[in-house]
PDB file of C-alpha atoms in Angstrom:
ATOM      1  CA  MET T   1     -80.038 -17.284  65.492  1.00 55.00           C
ATOM      2  CA  GLY T   2     -82.317 -15.121  63.321  1.00 54.00           C
ATOM      3  CA  GLU T   3     -82.216 -15.040  59.527  1.00 51.00           C
ATOM      4  CA  ASP T   4     -80.739 -11.495  59.493  1.00 52.00           C
ATOM      5  CA  THR T   5     -77.923 -12.565  61.827  1.00 46.00           C
ATOM      6  CA  LYS T   6     -77.142 -15.660  59.736  1.00 45.00           C
ATOM      7  CA  THR T   7     -77.009 -13.533  56.594  1.00 45.00           C
ATOM      8  CA  LYS T   8     -74.584 -11.060  58.172  1.00 44.00           C
ATOM      9  CA  VAL T   9     -72.308 -13.854  59.413  1.00 39.00           C
ATOM     10  CA  LYS T  10     -72.287 -15.468  55.976  1.00 42.00           C
ATOM     11  CA  GLU T  11     -71.487 -12.166  54.276  1.00 46.00           C
ATOM     12  CA  SER T  12     -68.693 -11.514  56.777  1.00 43.00           C
ATOM     13  CA  GLN T  13     -67.155 -14.935  56.106  1.00 43.00           C
ATOM     14  CA  GLN T  14     -67.289 -14.395  52.344  1.00 43.00           C
ATOM     15  CA  GLU T  15     -65.637 -11.014  52.663  1.00 43.00           C
ATOM     16  CA  GLY T  16     -62.962 -12.518  54.878  1.00 41.00           C
ATOM     17  CA  ARG T  17     -62.074 -15.138  52.277  1.00 38.00           C
ATOM     18  CA  GLN T  18     -61.663 -12.456  49.637  1.00 40.00           C
ATOM     19  CA  GLU T  19     -59.331 -10.277  51.663  1.00 39.00           C
ATOM     20  CA  MET T  20     -55.561 -10.478  51.534  1.00 35.00           C
ATOM     21  CA  TRP T  21     -53.322  -8.915  54.137  1.00 33.00           C
ATOM     22  CA  ARG T  22     -49.729  -7.875  53.665  1.00 34.00           C
ATOM     23  CA  SER T  23     -47.293  -6.458  56.156  1.00 31.00           C
ATOM     24  CA  ILE T  24     -45.206  -3.713  54.572  1.00 31.00           C
ATOM     25  CA  GLU T  25     -42.145  -2.073  55.997  1.00 34.00           C
ATOM     26  CA  ILE T  26     -41.359   1.275  54.378  1.00 30.00           C
ATOM     27  CA  VAL T  27     -37.722   2.351  54.131  1.00 35.00           C
ATOM     28  CA  GLY T  28     -37.186   5.351  51.874  1.00 36.00           C
ATOM     29  CA  SER T  29     -38.874   4.505  48.594  1.00 40.00           C
ATOM     30  CA  VAL T  30     -38.548   0.755  49.112  1.00 43.00           C
ATOM     31  CA  GLU T  31     -41.407  -1.514  50.169  1.00 45.00           C
ATOM     32  CA  LYS T  32     -40.334  -4.807  51.730  1.00 45.00           C
ATOM     33  CA  TRP T  33     -43.147  -7.316  51.749  1.00 48.00           C
ATOM     34  CA  ALA T  34     -42.945  -9.377  54.905  1.00 43.00           C
ATOM     35  CA  LEU T  35     -45.930 -11.714  54.720  1.00 48.00           C
ATOM     36  CA  THR T  36     -49.159 -12.276  52.870  1.00 47.00           C
ATOM     37  CA  VAL T  37     -51.910 -14.385  54.409  1.00 46.00           C
ATOM     38  CA  VAL T  38     -55.191 -15.496  52.895  1.00 47.00           C
ATOM     39  CA  VAL T  39     -58.118 -16.585  55.046  1.00 43.00           C
ATOM     40  CA  GLY T  40     -60.108 -19.767  54.489  1.00 46.00           C
ATOM     41  CA  ASP T  41     -59.487 -22.198  51.661  1.00 47.00           C
ATOM     42  CA  GLU T  42     -58.099 -19.624  49.224  1.00 54.00           C
ATOM     43  CA  LEU T  43     -54.604 -19.860  47.747  1.00 55.00           C
ATOM     44  CA  ASN T  44     -51.705 -18.737  49.908  1.00 74.00           C
ATOM     45  CA  PHE T  45     -49.961 -15.708  48.442  1.00 88.00           C
ATOM     46  CA  ILE T  46     -46.448 -16.017  49.852  1.00 92.00           C
ATOM     47  CA  PRO T  47     -43.688 -13.715  48.509  1.00 94.00           C
ATOM     48  CA  PRO T  48     -40.206 -15.115  47.896  1.00 93.00           C
ATOM     49  CA  LEU T  49     -37.432 -14.564  50.421  1.00 91.00           C
ATOM     50  CA  ASN T  50     -36.248 -10.937  50.607  1.00 91.00           C
ATOM     51  CA  PHE T  51     -38.982  -9.748  48.244  1.00 95.00           C
ATOM     52  CA  ALA T  52     -39.300  -5.986  47.796  1.00 94.00           C
ATOM     53  CA  MET T  53     -40.353  -3.364  45.308  1.00 95.00           C
ATOM     54  CA  VAL T  54     -37.327  -1.528  43.900  1.00 95.00           C
ATOM     55  CA  ASP T  55     -39.125   0.971  41.683  1.00 94.00           C
ATOM     56  CA  ASN T  56     -42.201   1.167  39.493  1.00 93.00           C
ATOM     57  CA  GLY T  57     -42.334  -2.134  37.632  1.00 95.00           C
ATOM     58  CA  VAL T  58     -39.098  -3.439  39.193  1.00 96.00           C
ATOM     59  CA  PHE T  59     -38.936  -6.012  42.003  1.00 97.00           C
ATOM     60  CA  ARG T  60     -36.212  -8.013  43.768  1.00 96.00           C
ATOM     61  CA  SER T  61     -36.126 -11.244  45.750  1.00 95.00           C
ATOM     62  CA  GLY T  62     -34.372 -14.460  46.588  1.00 94.00           C
ATOM     63  CA  PHE T  63     -35.005 -17.596  44.536  1.00 95.00           C
ATOM     64  CA  PRO T  64     -38.744 -18.131  44.013  1.00 95.00           C
ATOM     65  CA  HIS T  65     -40.117 -21.600  44.748  1.00 94.00           C
ATOM     66  CA  SER T  66     -43.406 -23.226  43.822  1.00 93.00           C
ATOM     67  CA  ALA T  67     -45.020 -21.905  47.003  1.00 92.00           C
ATOM     68  CA  ASN T  68     -44.373 -18.383  45.693  1.00 94.00           C
ATOM     69  CA  PHE T  69     -45.872 -18.837  42.224  1.00 95.00           C
ATOM     70  CA  SER T  70     -49.377 -17.688  43.152  1.00 93.00           C
ATOM     71  CA  PHE T  71     -47.946 -14.505  44.631  1.00 94.00           C
ATOM     72  CA  LEU T  72     -45.774 -13.858  41.559  1.00 95.00           C
ATOM     73  CA  GLN T  73     -48.833 -14.142  39.341  1.00 95.00           C
ATOM     74  CA  THR T  74     -50.290 -11.090  41.080  1.00 94.00           C
ATOM     75  CA  LEU T  75     -47.340  -9.022  39.790  1.00 95.00           C
ATOM     76  CA  ASN T  76     -48.172  -9.711  36.114  1.00 95.00           C
ATOM     77  CA  LEU T  77     -44.467 -10.133  35.358  1.00 97.00           C
ATOM     78  CA  ARG T  78     -43.152  -9.839  31.832  1.00 97.00           C
ATOM     79  CA  SER T  79     -39.569 -10.752  32.675  1.00 97.00           C
ATOM     80  CA  ILE T  80     -37.324 -12.353  35.258  1.00 97.00           C
ATOM     81  CA  ILE T  81     -33.612 -11.594  35.592  1.00 97.00           C
ATOM     82  CA  TYR T  82     -31.843 -14.624  37.052  1.00 96.00           C
ATOM     83  CA  LEU T  83     -28.299 -13.935  38.288  1.00 92.00           C
ATOM     84  CA  CYS T  84     -27.061 -17.484  39.010  1.00 91.00           C
ATOM     85  CA  PRO T  85     -25.152 -19.804  36.607  1.00 88.00           C
ATOM     86  CA  GLU T  86     -27.145 -22.930  37.481  1.00 92.00           C
ATOM     87  CA  PRO T  87     -29.922 -24.048  35.081  1.00 93.00           C
ATOM     88  CA  TYR T  88     -33.387 -22.804  35.948  1.00 93.00           C
ATOM     89  CA  PRO T  89     -35.445 -25.587  37.586  1.00 93.00           C
ATOM     90  CA  GLU T  90     -38.056 -27.301  35.436  1.00 95.00           C
ATOM     91  CA  ALA T  91     -40.937 -26.235  37.672  1.00 95.00           C
ATOM     92  CA  ASN T  92     -39.865 -22.586  37.403  1.00 96.00           C
ATOM     93  CA  THR T  93     -39.407 -22.868  33.643  1.00 96.00           C
ATOM     94  CA  GLU T  94     -42.921 -24.284  33.287  1.00 97.00           C
ATOM     95  CA  PHE T  95     -44.272 -21.440  35.410  1.00 97.00           C
ATOM     96  CA  LEU T  96     -42.606 -18.906  33.099  1.00 97.00           C
ATOM     97  CA  LYS T  97     -44.017 -20.599  29.996  1.00 97.00           C
ATOM     98  CA  SER T  98     -47.554 -20.805  31.349  1.00 96.00           C
ATOM     99  CA  ASN T  99     -47.480 -17.125  32.309  1.00 96.00           C
ATOM    100  CA  GLU T 100     -45.582 -15.890  29.223  1.00 96.00           C
ATOM    101  CA  ILE T 101     -42.683 -14.543  31.277  1.00 97.00           C
ATOM    102  CA  ARG T 102     -39.323 -14.075  29.563  1.00 97.00           C
ATOM    103  CA  LEU T 103     -36.192 -15.280  31.354  1.00 97.00           C
ATOM    104  CA  PHE T 104     -32.913 -13.328  31.182  1.00 96.00           C
ATOM    105  CA  GLN T 105     -30.097 -15.320  32.765  1.00 95.00           C
ATOM    106  CA  PHE T 106     -26.782 -13.734  33.725  1.00 91.00           C
ATOM    107  CA  GLY T 107     -24.642 -16.414  35.324  1.00 81.00           C
ATOM    108  CA  ILE T 108     -22.671 -14.717  38.078  1.00 82.00           C
ATOM    109  CA  GLU T 109     -20.788 -17.109  40.325  1.00 75.00           C
ATOM    110  CA  GLY T 110     -21.539 -16.852  44.038  1.00 66.00           C
ATOM    111  CA  TYR T 111     -18.038 -15.846  45.078  1.00 65.00           C
ATOM    112  CA  LYS T 112     -17.084 -15.355  48.679  1.00 60.00           C
ATOM    113  CA  GLU T 113     -14.490 -13.002  50.073  1.00 54.00           C
ATOM    114  CA  PRO T 114     -11.554 -12.608  49.819  1.00 53.00           C
ATOM    115  CA  PHE T 115     -11.546 -14.228  46.343  1.00 50.00           C
ATOM    116  CA  VAL T 116     -14.107 -12.069  44.592  1.00 60.00           C
ATOM    117  CA  ASN T 117     -14.513 -11.256  40.927  1.00 71.00           C
ATOM    118  CA  ILE T 118     -17.763  -9.427  40.241  1.00 78.00           C
ATOM    119  CA  PRO T 119     -18.159  -9.213  36.425  1.00 81.00           C
ATOM    120  CA  ASP T 120     -18.625  -5.556  35.541  1.00 84.00           C
ATOM    121  CA  ASP T 121     -19.862  -6.270  32.001  1.00 89.00           C
ATOM    122  CA  THR T 122     -22.477  -8.748  33.217  1.00 90.00           C
ATOM    123  CA  ILE T 123     -23.852  -6.237  35.698  1.00 91.00           C
ATOM    124  CA  ARG T 124     -24.148  -3.709  32.858  1.00 92.00           C
ATOM    125  CA  GLU T 125     -26.013  -6.208  30.690  1.00 93.00           C
ATOM    126  CA  ALA T 126     -28.432  -6.948  33.510  1.00 93.00           C
ATOM    127  CA  LEU T 127     -28.973  -3.217  34.068  1.00 94.00           C
ATOM    128  CA  ASN T 128     -29.787  -2.736  30.387  1.00 93.00           C
ATOM    129  CA  VAL T 129     -32.596  -5.287  30.763  1.00 95.00           C
ATOM    130  CA  VAL T 130     -33.861  -3.570  33.925  1.00 95.00           C
ATOM    131  CA  LEU T 131     -33.834  -0.148  32.259  1.00 94.00           C
ATOM    132  CA  ASP T 132     -35.845  -1.308  29.243  1.00 94.00           C
ATOM    133  CA  VAL T 133     -39.464  -0.628  30.215  1.00 94.00           C
ATOM    134  CA  ARG T 134     -40.594  -3.159  27.624  1.00 95.00           C
ATOM    135  CA  ASN T 135     -39.419  -5.803  30.100  1.00 96.00           C
ATOM    136  CA  HIS T 136     -41.524  -4.424  32.964  1.00 96.00           C
ATOM    137  CA  PRO T 137     -42.787  -5.618  35.332  1.00 97.00           C
ATOM    138  CA  VAL T 138     -39.487  -7.400  35.995  1.00 97.00           C
ATOM    139  CA  LEU T 139     -38.216  -9.439  38.946  1.00 98.00           C
ATOM    140  CA  ILE T 140     -34.471  -9.524  39.728  1.00 97.00           C
ATOM    141  CA  HIS T 141     -33.313 -12.491  41.774  1.00 95.00           C
ATOM    142  CA  CYS T 142     -30.340 -14.665  42.647  1.00 92.00           C
ATOM    143  CA  ASN T 143     -30.305 -17.335  45.346  1.00 86.00           C
ATOM    144  CA  ARG T 144     -30.844 -15.415  48.575  1.00 87.00           C
ATOM    145  CA  GLY T 145     -31.560 -11.961  47.132  1.00 84.00           C
ATOM    146  CA  LYS T 146     -28.571 -10.481  48.939  1.00 87.00           C
ATOM    147  CA  HIS T 147     -25.242 -10.151  47.120  1.00 87.00           C
ATOM    148  CA  ARG T 148     -25.687 -10.506  43.358  1.00 89.00           C
ATOM    149  CA  THR T 149     -29.142  -8.950  43.422  1.00 93.00           C
ATOM    150  CA  GLY T 150     -27.846  -6.337  45.860  1.00 91.00           C
ATOM    151  CA  CYS T 151     -25.053  -5.343  43.471  1.00 91.00           C
ATOM    152  CA  VAL T 152     -27.424  -4.931  40.519  1.00 94.00           C
ATOM    153  CA  VAL T 153     -29.883  -2.888  42.574  1.00 95.00           C
ATOM    154  CA  GLY T 154     -27.040  -0.855  44.107  1.00 94.00           C
ATOM    155  CA  CYS T 155     -25.724   0.071  40.660  1.00 93.00           C
ATOM    156  CA  LEU T 156     -29.264   0.950  39.600  1.00 94.00           C
ATOM    157  CA  ARG T 157     -29.454   3.286  42.594  1.00 94.00           C
ATOM    158  CA  LYS T 158     -26.283   5.035  41.412  1.00 93.00           C
ATOM    159  CA  LEU T 159     -28.031   5.618  38.082  1.00 91.00           C
ATOM    160  CA  GLN T 160     -30.879   7.117  40.089  1.00 92.00           C
ATOM    161  CA  ARG T 161     -28.317   9.419  41.723  1.00 92.00           C
ATOM    162  CA  TRP T 162     -28.733   8.027  45.225  1.00 94.00           C
ATOM    163  CA  CYS T 163     -25.951   9.019  47.591  1.00 93.00           C
ATOM    164  CA  LEU T 164     -23.580   6.179  48.465  1.00 93.00           C
ATOM    165  CA  SER T 165     -24.663   6.051  52.098  1.00 93.00           C
ATOM    166  CA  SER T 166     -28.263   5.342  50.993  1.00 94.00           C
ATOM    167  CA  VAL T 167     -27.064   2.741  48.477  1.00 91.00           C
ATOM    168  CA  PHE T 168     -25.068   0.959  51.196  1.00 91.00           C
ATOM    169  CA  ASP T 169     -27.898   1.224  53.724  1.00 89.00           C
ATOM    170  CA  GLU T 170     -30.269  -0.556  51.351  1.00 92.00           C
ATOM    171  CA  TYR T 171     -27.681  -3.216  50.483  1.00 90.00           C
ATOM    172  CA  GLN T 172     -26.966  -3.896  54.164  1.00 90.00           C
ATOM    173  CA  ARG T 173     -30.663  -4.072  54.974  1.00 91.00           C
ATOM    174  CA  PHE T 174     -30.994  -7.142  52.751  1.00 89.00           C
ATOM    175  CA  ALA T 175     -27.534  -8.664  53.271  1.00 85.00           C
ATOM    176  CA  ALA T 176     -27.585  -8.102  57.057  1.00 82.00           C
ATOM    177  CA  ALA T 177     -24.770 -10.062  58.736  1.00 76.00           C
ATOM    178  CA  LYS T 178     -23.699 -11.385  55.304  1.00 75.00           C
ATOM    179  CA  ALA T 179     -22.835  -7.925  53.953  1.00 78.00           C
ATOM    180  CA  ARG T 180     -19.581  -7.922  51.988  1.00 83.00           C
ATOM    181  CA  VAL T 181     -17.072  -5.108  51.764  1.00 85.00           C
ATOM    182  CA  SER T 182     -16.210  -6.270  48.235  1.00 83.00           C
ATOM    183  CA  ASP T 183     -19.807  -5.788  47.046  1.00 86.00           C
ATOM    184  CA  GLN T 184     -19.935  -2.278  48.456  1.00 89.00           C
ATOM    185  CA  ARG T 185     -16.548  -1.460  46.964  1.00 89.00           C
ATOM    186  CA  PHE T 186     -17.790  -2.685  43.579  1.00 87.00           C
ATOM    187  CA  MET T 187     -20.876  -0.470  43.774  1.00 88.00           C
ATOM    188  CA  GLU T 188     -18.778   2.511  44.826  1.00 91.00           C
ATOM    189  CA  LEU T 189     -16.413   2.149  41.849  1.00 90.00           C
ATOM    190  CA  PHE T 190     -19.053   1.169  39.289  1.00 89.00           C
ATOM    191  CA  ASP T 191     -19.010   3.627  36.377  1.00 88.00           C
ATOM    192  CA  VAL T 192     -22.593   4.458  35.380  1.00 85.00           C
ATOM    193  CA  SER T 193     -21.590   6.844  32.577  1.00 84.00           C
ATOM    194  CA  SER T 194     -21.823   4.163  29.877  1.00 77.00           C
ATOM    195  CA  VAL T 195     -25.229   2.855  30.973  1.00 79.00           C
ATOM    196  CA  PRO T 196     -28.139   4.600  29.213  1.00 73.00           C
ATOM    197  CA  ILE T 197     -31.040   5.695  31.418  1.00 66.00           C
ATOM    198  CA  SER T 198     -34.234   4.842  29.542  1.00 53.00           C
ATOM    199  CA  PHE T 199     -36.954   4.979  32.192  1.00 52.00           C
ATOM    200  CA  SER T 200     -38.045   7.429  34.851  1.00 49.00           C
ATOM    201  CA  CYS T 201     -36.208   6.734  38.098  1.00 50.00           C
ATOM    202  CA  SER T 202     -36.926   7.889  41.616  1.00 51.00           C
ATOM    203  CA  ASN T 203     -34.105   9.745  43.294  1.00 50.00           C
ATOM    204  CA  LYS T 204     -32.889   9.625  46.864  1.00 54.00           C
TER     205      LYS T 204
END
């Protein structure tokens, strides 16, 4: 193999190690990140379960684990909204400290139908954090990124004046077979009039 050929192969390998691929599914204004793969010996950038971009500076997902930390660093997060009552794991807490990320915890129990009690006031408090651009970029997550996260995002969509059918479509896309009538009923009845809108939202 000639010197020119060896040089080209080497350059190609170096470029390959620096590239990162992501598979993105576009639905309306939502980007759902399916997979990120890095070639060679570089770090693996793996998004958490059900990760997606909600709006500029706002993301959603299931519970992030240590394998997801490298990916989360690429988002330059300022805040995380955690919607479960359980204490945040030590490894996650250390990740937040080392990256200067503020944690907002709103402990919503993971109720199952038919005994459901979604706390209206807690959802409003979480929305106030989301709407404050000083907290952006922000990640909203619960355990699976389906019900509690879905309710917060659904109520945000009502603030953005999305029609209910679009709100429900997005909720069902993440909840899939686990979609709950009670969650959708909550979003339908949620009164957005008392929630101040303090950042530019995209409409649908």
